Coordinates of N, CA and C in Angstrom, one line a residue:
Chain A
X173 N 0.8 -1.2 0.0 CA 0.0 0.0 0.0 C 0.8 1.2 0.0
X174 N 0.2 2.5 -0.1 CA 1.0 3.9 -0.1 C 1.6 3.7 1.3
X175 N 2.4 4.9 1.0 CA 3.0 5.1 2.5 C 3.4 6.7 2.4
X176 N 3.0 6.8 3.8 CA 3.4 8.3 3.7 C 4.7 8.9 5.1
X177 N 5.4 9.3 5.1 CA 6.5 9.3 6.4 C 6.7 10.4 6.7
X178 N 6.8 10.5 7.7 CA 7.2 11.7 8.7 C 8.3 11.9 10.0
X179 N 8.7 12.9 10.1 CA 10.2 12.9 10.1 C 10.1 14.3 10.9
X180 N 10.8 14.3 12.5 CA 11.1 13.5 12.7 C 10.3 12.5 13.8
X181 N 10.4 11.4 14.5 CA 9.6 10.6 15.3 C 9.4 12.0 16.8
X182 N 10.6 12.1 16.8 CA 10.3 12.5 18.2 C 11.7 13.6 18.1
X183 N 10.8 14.7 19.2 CA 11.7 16.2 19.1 C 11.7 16.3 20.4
X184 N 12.9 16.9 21.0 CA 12.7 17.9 22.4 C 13.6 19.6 22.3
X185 N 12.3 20.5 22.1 CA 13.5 21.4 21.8 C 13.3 22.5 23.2
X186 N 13.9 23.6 23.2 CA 13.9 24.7 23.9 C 12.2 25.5 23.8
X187 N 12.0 26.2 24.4 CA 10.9 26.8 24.8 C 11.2 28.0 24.1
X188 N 10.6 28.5 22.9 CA 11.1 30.0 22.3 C 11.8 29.7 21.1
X189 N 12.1 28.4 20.7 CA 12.7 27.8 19.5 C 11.6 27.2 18.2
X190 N 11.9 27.1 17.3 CA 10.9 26.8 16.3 C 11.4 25.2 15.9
X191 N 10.2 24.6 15.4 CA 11.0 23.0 14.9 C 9.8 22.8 14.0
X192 N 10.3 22.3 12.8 CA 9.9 21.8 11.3 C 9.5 20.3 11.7
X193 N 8.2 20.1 10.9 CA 8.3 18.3 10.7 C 7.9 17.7 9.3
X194 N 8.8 17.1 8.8 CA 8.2 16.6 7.2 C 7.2 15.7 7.3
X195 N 6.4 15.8 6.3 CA 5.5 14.5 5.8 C 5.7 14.4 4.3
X196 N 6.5 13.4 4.2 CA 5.9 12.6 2.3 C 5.2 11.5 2.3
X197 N 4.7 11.8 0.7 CA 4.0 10.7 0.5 C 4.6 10.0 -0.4
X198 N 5.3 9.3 -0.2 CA 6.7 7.9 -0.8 C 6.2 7.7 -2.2
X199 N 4.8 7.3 -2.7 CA 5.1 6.9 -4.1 C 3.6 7.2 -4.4
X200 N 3.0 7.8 -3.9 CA 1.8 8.9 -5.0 C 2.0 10.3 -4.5
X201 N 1.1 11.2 -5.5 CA 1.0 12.4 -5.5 C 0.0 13.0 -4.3
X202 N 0.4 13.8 -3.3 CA -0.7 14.2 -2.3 C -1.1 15.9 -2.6
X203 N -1.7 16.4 -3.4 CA -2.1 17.5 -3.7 C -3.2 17.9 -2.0
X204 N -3.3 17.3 -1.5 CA -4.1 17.9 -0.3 C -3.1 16.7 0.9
X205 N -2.9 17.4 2.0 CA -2.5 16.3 2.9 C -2.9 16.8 4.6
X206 N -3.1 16.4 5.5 CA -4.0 17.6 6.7 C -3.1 16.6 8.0
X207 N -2.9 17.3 8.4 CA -2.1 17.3 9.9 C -3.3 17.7 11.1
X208 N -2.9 16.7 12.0 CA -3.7 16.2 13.1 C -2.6 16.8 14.1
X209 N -3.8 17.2 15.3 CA -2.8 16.7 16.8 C -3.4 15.9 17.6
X210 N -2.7 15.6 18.5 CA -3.4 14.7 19.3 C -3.0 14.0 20.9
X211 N -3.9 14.9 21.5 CA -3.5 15.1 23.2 C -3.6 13.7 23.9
X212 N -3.0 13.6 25.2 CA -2.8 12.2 25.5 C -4.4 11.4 25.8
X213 N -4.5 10.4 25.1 CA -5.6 10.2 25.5 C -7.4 10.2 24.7
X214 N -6.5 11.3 23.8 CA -7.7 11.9 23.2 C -7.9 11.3 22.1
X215 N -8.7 11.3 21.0 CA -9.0 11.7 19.7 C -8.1 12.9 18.7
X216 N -7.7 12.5 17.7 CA -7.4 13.4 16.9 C -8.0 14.5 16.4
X217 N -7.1 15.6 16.8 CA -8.0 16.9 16.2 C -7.3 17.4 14.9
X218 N -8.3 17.5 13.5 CA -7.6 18.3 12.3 C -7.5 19.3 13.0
X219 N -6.3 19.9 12.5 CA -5.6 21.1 12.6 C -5.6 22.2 11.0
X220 N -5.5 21.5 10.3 CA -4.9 22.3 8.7 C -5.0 21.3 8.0
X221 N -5.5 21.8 6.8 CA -5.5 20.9 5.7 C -4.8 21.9 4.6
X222 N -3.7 20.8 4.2 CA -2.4 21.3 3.4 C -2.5 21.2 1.9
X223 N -2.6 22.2 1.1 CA -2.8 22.1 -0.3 C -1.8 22.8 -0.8
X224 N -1.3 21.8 -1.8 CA -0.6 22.2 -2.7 C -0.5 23.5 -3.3
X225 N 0.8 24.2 -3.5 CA 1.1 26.0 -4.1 C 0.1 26.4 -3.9
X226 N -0.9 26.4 -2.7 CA -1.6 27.8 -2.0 C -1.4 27.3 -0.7
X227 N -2.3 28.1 0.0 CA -2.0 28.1 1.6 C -3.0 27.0 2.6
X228 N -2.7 27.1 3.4 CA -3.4 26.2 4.1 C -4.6 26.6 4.9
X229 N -5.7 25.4 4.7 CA -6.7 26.0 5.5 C -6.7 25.3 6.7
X230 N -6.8 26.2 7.7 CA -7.0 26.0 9.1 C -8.4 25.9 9.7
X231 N -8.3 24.9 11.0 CA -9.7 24.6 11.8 C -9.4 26.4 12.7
X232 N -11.0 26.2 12.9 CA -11.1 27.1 14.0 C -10.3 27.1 15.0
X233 N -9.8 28.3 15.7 CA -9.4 28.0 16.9 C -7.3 27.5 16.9
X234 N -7.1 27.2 15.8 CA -5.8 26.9 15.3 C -4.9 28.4 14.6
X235 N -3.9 28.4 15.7 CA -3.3 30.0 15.2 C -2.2 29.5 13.7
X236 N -2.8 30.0 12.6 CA -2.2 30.2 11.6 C -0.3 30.7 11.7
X237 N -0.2 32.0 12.6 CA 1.0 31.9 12.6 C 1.9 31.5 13.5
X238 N 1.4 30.4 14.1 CA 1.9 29.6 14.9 C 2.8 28.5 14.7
X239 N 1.4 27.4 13.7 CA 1.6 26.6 12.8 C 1.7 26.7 11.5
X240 N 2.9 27.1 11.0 CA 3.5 27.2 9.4 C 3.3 26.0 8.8
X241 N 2.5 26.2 8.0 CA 2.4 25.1 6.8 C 2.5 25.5 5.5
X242 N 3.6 24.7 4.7 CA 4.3 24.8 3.7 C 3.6 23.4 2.9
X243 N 3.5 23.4 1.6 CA 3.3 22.6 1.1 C 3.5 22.7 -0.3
X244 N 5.1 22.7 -0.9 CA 5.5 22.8 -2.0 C 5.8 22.1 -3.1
X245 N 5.9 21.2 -3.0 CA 5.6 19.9 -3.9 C 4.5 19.1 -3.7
X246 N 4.1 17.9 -4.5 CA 3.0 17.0 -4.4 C 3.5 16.1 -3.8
X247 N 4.5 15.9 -2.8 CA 5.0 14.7 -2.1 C 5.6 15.3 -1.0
X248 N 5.7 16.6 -0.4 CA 6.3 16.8 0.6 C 5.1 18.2 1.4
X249 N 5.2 18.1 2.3 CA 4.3 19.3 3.3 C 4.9 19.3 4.6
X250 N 5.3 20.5 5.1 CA 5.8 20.9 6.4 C 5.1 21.9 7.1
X251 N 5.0 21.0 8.7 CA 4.7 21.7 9.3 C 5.8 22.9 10.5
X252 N 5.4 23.8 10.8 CA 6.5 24.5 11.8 C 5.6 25.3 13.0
X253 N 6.3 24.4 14.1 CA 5.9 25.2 15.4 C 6.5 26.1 15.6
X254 N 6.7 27.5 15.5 CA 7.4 28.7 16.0 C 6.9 29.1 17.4
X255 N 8.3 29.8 18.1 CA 8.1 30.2 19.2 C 7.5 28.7 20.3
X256 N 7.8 27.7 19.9 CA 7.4 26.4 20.7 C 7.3 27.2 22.2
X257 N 5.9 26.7 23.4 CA 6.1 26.6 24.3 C 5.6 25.0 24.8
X258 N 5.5 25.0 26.0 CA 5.2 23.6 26.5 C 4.1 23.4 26.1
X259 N 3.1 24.1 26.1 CA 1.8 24.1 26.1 C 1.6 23.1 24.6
X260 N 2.5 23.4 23.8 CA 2.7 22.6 22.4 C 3.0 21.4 22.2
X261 N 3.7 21.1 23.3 CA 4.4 19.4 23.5 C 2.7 18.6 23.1
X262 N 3.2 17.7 22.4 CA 1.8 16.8 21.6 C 2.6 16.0 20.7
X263 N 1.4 15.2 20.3 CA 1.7 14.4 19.5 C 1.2 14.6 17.9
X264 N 2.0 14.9 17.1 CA 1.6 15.7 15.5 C 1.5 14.4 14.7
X265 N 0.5 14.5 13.7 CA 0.7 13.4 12.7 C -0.3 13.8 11.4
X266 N 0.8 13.6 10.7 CA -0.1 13.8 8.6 C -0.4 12.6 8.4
X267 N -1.2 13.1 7.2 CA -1.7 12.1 6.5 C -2.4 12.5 5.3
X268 N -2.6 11.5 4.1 CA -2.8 12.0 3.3 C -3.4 11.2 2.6
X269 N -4.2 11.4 0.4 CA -5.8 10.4 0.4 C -5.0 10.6 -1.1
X270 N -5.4 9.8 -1.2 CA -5.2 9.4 -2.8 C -6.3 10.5 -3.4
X271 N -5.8 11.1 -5.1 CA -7.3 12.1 -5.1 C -8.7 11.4 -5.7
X272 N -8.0 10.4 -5.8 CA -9.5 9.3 -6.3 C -10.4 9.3 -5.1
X273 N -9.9 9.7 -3.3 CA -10.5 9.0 -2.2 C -9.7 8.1 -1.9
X274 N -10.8 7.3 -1.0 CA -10.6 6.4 -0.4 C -9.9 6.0 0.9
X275 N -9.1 5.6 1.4 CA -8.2 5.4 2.5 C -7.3 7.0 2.7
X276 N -7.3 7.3 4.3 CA -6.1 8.0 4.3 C -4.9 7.1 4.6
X277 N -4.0 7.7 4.4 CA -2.7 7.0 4.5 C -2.0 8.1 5.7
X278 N -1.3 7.4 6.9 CA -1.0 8.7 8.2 C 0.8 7.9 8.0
X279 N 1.0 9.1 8.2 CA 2.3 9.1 8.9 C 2.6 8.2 10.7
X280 N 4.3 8.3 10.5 CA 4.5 7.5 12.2 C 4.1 8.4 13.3
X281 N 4.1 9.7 12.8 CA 3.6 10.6 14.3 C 4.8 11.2 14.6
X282 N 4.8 12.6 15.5 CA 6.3 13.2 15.1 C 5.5 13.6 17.2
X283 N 6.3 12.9 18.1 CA 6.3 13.1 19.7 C 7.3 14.6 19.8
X284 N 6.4 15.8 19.7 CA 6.9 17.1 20.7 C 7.1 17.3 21.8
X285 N 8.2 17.5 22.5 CA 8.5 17.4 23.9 C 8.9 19.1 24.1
X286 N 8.1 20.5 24.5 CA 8.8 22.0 24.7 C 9.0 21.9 26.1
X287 N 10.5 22.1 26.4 CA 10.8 22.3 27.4 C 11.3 23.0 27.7
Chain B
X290 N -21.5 18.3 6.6 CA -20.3 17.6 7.9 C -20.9 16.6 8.8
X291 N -19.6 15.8 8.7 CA -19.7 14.3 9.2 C -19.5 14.6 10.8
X292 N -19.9 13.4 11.8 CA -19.6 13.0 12.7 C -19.7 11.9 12.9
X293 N -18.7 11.4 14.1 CA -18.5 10.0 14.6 C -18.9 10.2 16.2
X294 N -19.2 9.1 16.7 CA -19.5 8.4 18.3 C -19.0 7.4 18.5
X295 N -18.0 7.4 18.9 CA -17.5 5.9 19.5 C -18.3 5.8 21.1
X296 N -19.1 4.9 21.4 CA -19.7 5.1 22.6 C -19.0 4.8 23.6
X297 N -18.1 3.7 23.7 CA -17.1 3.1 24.6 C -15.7 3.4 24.9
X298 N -15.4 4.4 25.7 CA -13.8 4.9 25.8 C -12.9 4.0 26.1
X299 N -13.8 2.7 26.9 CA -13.1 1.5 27.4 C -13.1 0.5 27.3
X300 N -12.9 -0.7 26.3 CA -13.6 -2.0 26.6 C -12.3 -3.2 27.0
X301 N -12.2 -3.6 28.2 CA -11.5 -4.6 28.9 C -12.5 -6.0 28.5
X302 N -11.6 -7.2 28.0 CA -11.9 -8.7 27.4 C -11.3 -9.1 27.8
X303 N -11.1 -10.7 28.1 CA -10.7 -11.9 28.3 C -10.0 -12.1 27.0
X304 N -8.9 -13.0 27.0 CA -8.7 -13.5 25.9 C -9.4 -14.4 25.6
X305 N -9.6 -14.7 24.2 CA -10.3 -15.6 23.4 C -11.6 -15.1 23.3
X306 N -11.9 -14.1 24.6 CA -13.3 -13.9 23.9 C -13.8 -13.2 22.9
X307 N -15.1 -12.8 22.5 CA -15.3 -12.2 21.5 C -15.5 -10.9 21.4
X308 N -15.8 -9.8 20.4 CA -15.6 -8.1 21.3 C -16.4 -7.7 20.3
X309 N -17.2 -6.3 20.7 CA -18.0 -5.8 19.7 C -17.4 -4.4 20.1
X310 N -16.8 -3.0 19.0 CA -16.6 -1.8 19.6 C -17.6 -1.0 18.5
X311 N -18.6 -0.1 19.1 CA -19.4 0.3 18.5 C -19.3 1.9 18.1
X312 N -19.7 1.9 17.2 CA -19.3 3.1 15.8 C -20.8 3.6 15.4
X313 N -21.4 4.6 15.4 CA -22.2 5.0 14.8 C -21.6 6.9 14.5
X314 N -22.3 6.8 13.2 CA -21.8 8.0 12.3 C -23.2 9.1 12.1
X315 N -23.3 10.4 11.6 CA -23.8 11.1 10.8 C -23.4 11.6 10.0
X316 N -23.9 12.4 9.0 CA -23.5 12.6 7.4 C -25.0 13.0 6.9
X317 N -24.8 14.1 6.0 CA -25.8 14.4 5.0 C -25.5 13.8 3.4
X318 N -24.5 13.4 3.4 CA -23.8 12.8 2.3 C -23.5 11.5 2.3
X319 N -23.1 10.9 1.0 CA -22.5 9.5 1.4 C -21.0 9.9 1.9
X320 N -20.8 8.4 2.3 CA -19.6 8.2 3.4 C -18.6 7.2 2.9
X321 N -17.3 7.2 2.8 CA -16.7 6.2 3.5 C -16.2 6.1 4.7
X322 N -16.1 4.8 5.3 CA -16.1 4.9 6.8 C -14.9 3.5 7.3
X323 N -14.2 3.7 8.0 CA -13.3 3.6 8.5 C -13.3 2.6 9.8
X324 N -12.0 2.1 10.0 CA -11.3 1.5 11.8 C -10.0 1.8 11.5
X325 N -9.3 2.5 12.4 CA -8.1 2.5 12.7 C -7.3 2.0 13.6
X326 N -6.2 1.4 13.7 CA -5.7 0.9 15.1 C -4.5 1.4 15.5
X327 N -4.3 2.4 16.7 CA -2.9 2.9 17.2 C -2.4 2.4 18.3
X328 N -0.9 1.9 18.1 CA -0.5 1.3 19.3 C 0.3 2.0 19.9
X329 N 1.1 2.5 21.3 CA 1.6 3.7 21.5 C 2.6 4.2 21.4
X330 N 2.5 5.5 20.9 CA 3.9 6.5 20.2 C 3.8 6.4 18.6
X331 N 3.0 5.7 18.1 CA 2.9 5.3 16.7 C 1.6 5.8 15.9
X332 N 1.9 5.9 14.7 CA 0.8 6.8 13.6 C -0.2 5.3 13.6
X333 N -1.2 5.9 12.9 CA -2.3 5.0 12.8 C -2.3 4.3 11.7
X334 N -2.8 2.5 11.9 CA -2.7 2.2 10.9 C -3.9 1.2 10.4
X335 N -4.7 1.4 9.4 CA -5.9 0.8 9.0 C -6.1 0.0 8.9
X336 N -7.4 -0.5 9.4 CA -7.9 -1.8 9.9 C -9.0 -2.7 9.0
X337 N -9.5 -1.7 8.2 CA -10.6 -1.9 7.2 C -11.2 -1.0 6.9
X338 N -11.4 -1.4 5.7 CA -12.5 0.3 5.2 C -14.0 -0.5 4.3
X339 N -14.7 0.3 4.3 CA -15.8 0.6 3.8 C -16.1 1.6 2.6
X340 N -15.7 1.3 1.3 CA -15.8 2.4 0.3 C -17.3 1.8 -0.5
X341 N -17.7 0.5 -1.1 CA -18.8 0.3 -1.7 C -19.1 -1.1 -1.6
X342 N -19.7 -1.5 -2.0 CA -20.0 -2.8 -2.3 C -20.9 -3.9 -1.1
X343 N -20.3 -4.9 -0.8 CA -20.1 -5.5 0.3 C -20.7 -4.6 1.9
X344 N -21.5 -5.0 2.1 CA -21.7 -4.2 3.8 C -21.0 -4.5 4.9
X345 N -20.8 -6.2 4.5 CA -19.5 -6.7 5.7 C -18.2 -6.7 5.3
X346 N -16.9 -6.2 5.9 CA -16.1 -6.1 5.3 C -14.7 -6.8 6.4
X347 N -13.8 -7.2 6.5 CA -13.2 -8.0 7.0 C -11.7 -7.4 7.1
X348 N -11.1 -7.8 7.7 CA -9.4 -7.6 7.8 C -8.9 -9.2 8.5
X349 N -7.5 -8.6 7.8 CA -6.9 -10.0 7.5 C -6.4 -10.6 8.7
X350 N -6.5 -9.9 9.5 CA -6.3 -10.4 11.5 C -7.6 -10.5 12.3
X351 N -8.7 -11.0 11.7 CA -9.7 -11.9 12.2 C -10.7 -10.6 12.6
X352 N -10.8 -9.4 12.1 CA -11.7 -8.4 12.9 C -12.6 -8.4 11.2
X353 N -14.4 -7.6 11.7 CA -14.8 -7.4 10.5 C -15.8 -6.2 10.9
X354 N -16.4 -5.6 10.2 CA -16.8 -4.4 10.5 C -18.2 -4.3 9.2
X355 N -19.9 -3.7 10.1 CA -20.8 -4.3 9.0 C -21.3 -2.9 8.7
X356 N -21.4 -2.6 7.6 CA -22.2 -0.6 7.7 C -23.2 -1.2 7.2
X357 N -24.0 -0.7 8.1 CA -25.8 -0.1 8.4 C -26.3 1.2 7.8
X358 N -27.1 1.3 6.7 CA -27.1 2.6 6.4 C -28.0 2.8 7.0
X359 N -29.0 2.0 7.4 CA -30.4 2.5 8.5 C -30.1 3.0 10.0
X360 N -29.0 2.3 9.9 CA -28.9 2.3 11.7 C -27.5 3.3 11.7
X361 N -27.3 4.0 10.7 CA -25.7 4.7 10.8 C -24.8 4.1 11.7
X362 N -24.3 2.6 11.5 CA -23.1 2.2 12.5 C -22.5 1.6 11.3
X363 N -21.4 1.4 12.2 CA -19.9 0.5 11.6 C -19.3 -0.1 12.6
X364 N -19.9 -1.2 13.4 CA -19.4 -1.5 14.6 C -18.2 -2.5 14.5
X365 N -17.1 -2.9 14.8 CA -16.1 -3.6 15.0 C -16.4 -4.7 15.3
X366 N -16.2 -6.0 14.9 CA -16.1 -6.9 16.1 C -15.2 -8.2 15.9
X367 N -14.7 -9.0 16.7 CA -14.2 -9.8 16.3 C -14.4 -11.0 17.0
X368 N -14.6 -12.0 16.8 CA -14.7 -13.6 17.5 C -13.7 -14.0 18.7
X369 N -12.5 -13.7 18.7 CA -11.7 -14.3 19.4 C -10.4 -12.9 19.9
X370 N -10.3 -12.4 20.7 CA -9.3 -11.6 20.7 C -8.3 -12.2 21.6
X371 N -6.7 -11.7 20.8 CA -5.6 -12.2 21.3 C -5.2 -10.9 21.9
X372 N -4.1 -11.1 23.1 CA -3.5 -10.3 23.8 C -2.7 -9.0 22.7
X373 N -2.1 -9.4 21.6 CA -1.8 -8.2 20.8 C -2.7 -7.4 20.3
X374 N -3.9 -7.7 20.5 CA -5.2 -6.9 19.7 C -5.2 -5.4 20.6
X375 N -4.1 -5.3 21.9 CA -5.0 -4.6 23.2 C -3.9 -3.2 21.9
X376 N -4.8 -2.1 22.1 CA -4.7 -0.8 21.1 C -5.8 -0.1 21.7
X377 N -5.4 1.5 20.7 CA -6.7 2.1 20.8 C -7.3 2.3 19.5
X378 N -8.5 1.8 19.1 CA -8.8 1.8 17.8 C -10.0 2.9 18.0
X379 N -9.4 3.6 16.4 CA -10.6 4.7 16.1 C -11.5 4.8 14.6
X380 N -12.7 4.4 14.9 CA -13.5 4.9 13.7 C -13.8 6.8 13.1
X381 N -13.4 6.3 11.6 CA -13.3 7.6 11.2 C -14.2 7.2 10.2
X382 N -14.8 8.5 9.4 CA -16.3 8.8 8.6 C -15.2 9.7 7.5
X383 N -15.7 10.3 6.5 CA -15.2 10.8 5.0 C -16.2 10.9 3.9
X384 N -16.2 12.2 3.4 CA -17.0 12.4 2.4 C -16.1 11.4 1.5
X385 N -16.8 11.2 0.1 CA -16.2 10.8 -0.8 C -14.9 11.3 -1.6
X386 N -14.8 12.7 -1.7 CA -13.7 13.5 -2.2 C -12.8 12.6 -1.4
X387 N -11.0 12.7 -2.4 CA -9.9 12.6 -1.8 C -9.3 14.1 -1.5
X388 N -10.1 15.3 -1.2 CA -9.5 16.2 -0.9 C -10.1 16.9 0.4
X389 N -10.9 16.0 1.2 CA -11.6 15.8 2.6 C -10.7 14.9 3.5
X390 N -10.8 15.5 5.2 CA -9.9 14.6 5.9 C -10.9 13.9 6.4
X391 N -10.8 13.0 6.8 CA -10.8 12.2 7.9 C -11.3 12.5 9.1
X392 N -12.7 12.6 9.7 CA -13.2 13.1 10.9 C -13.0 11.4 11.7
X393 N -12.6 12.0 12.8 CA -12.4 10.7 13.7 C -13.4 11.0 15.5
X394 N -13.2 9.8 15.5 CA -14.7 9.2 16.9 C -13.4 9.6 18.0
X395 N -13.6 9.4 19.2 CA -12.7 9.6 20.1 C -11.7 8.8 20.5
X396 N -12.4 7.4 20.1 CA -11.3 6.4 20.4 C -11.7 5.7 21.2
X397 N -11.6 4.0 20.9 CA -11.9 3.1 22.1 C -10.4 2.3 22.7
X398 N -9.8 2.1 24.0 CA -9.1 1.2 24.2 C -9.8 0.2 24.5
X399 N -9.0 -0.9 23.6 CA -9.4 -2.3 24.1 C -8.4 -2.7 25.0
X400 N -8.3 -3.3 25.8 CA -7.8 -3.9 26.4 C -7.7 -5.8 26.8
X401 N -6.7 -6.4 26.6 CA -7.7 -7.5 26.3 C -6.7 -8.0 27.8
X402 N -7.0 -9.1 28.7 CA -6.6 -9.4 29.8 C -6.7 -10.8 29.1
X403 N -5.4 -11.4 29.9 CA -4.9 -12.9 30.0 C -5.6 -13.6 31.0

């Protein structure tokens, strides 16, 4: 099946520092790809749904310039926490749909640790 | 816009026995509908889907899942559960577009005891 990766598994950065996380999708094209968070325990919340050479649309309640999303090719989308505080430590994860539908395909999950 | 209910945040089993984890959806549109299974620290990974055909639908590790269009569910279940089954599995709902995400239910842990 597709596979889509994300990179990296697991981050611990400073508090006031920014950190990038890739998502590809290894061997189809993801013209849309949406990044989740997801608190301990909980349910996944969409955050952004990432579209190709335009910008991203964001859920309610999700600060745009917070979470940078880039999505410049049809195989690659990044996210960026700027200004990381603890309050951000979570667990991030993309994923992405074939444009026929059908199945999403998710990434391993990228573990934020702001300390 | 879709919604999911997972009713059960918890369900603890015996081994070998059998398990039902229940899924019911809304939608004004049609649906594909989903199981996911995450084990911890790790991205999700699919358990079966529901795109057309067939109402019962099966995965290759003994679980199967029936959509109801009357009764809006997609419930889980499986005959015999083994100790690696214990996860937290989540049913998710989708418009038919591949340019829609994935609305997800909250999540059930199964737990399965020896």
């Amino acid at each position: 099946g597709a596979v889509v990766s994300q990179h990296p598994s697991r981050v611990i950065c400073k508090s006031g520092t920014s950190v990038k996380i890739e998502c590809r999708s290894l061997d189809f094209q993801a013209t849309t790809m949406f990044w989740y968070r997801q608190f301990p325990k909980k349910s996944l919340m969409l955050m952004a749904t990432s579209n190709e050479g335009s910008k991203a649309t964001y859920e309610q309640g999700v600060e745009k310039d917070k979470f940078l999303i880039n999505h410049a090719s049809l195989t690659l989308s990044t996210l960026t926490v700027t200004s990381a505080h603890p309050e951000d430590s979570s667990f991030y994860i993309c994923s992405a749909r074939k444009t026929g539908g059908g199945e999403a395909f998710f990434g391993q999950g990228t573990r934020l640790t702001v300390v | 816009a879709q919604s999911v209910t997972q009713l059960d945040s918890q369900v603890p089993v015996f081994e070998e026995a059998p398990v039902e984890l229940r899924c019911n959806y809304s939608s004004s549109v049609s649906v594909y509908l989903f199981w996911y299974v995450q084990y911890p620290n790790q991205g999700l990974q699919l358990l079966l889907k529901y795109l057309s055909g067939s109402t019962l639908v099966e995965s290759i590790n003994g679980f199967e899942a029936e959509f109801n269009k009357s009764q809006t569910s997609f419930h889980l279940r499986k005959p015999s559960v083994h100790i690696s089954d214990t996860a937290e599995y989540f049913c998710a709902v989708s418009a038919l577009s591949g340019n829609t995400p994935l609305v997800f239910g909250k999540g059930t842990r199964l737990s399965v005891i020896a």
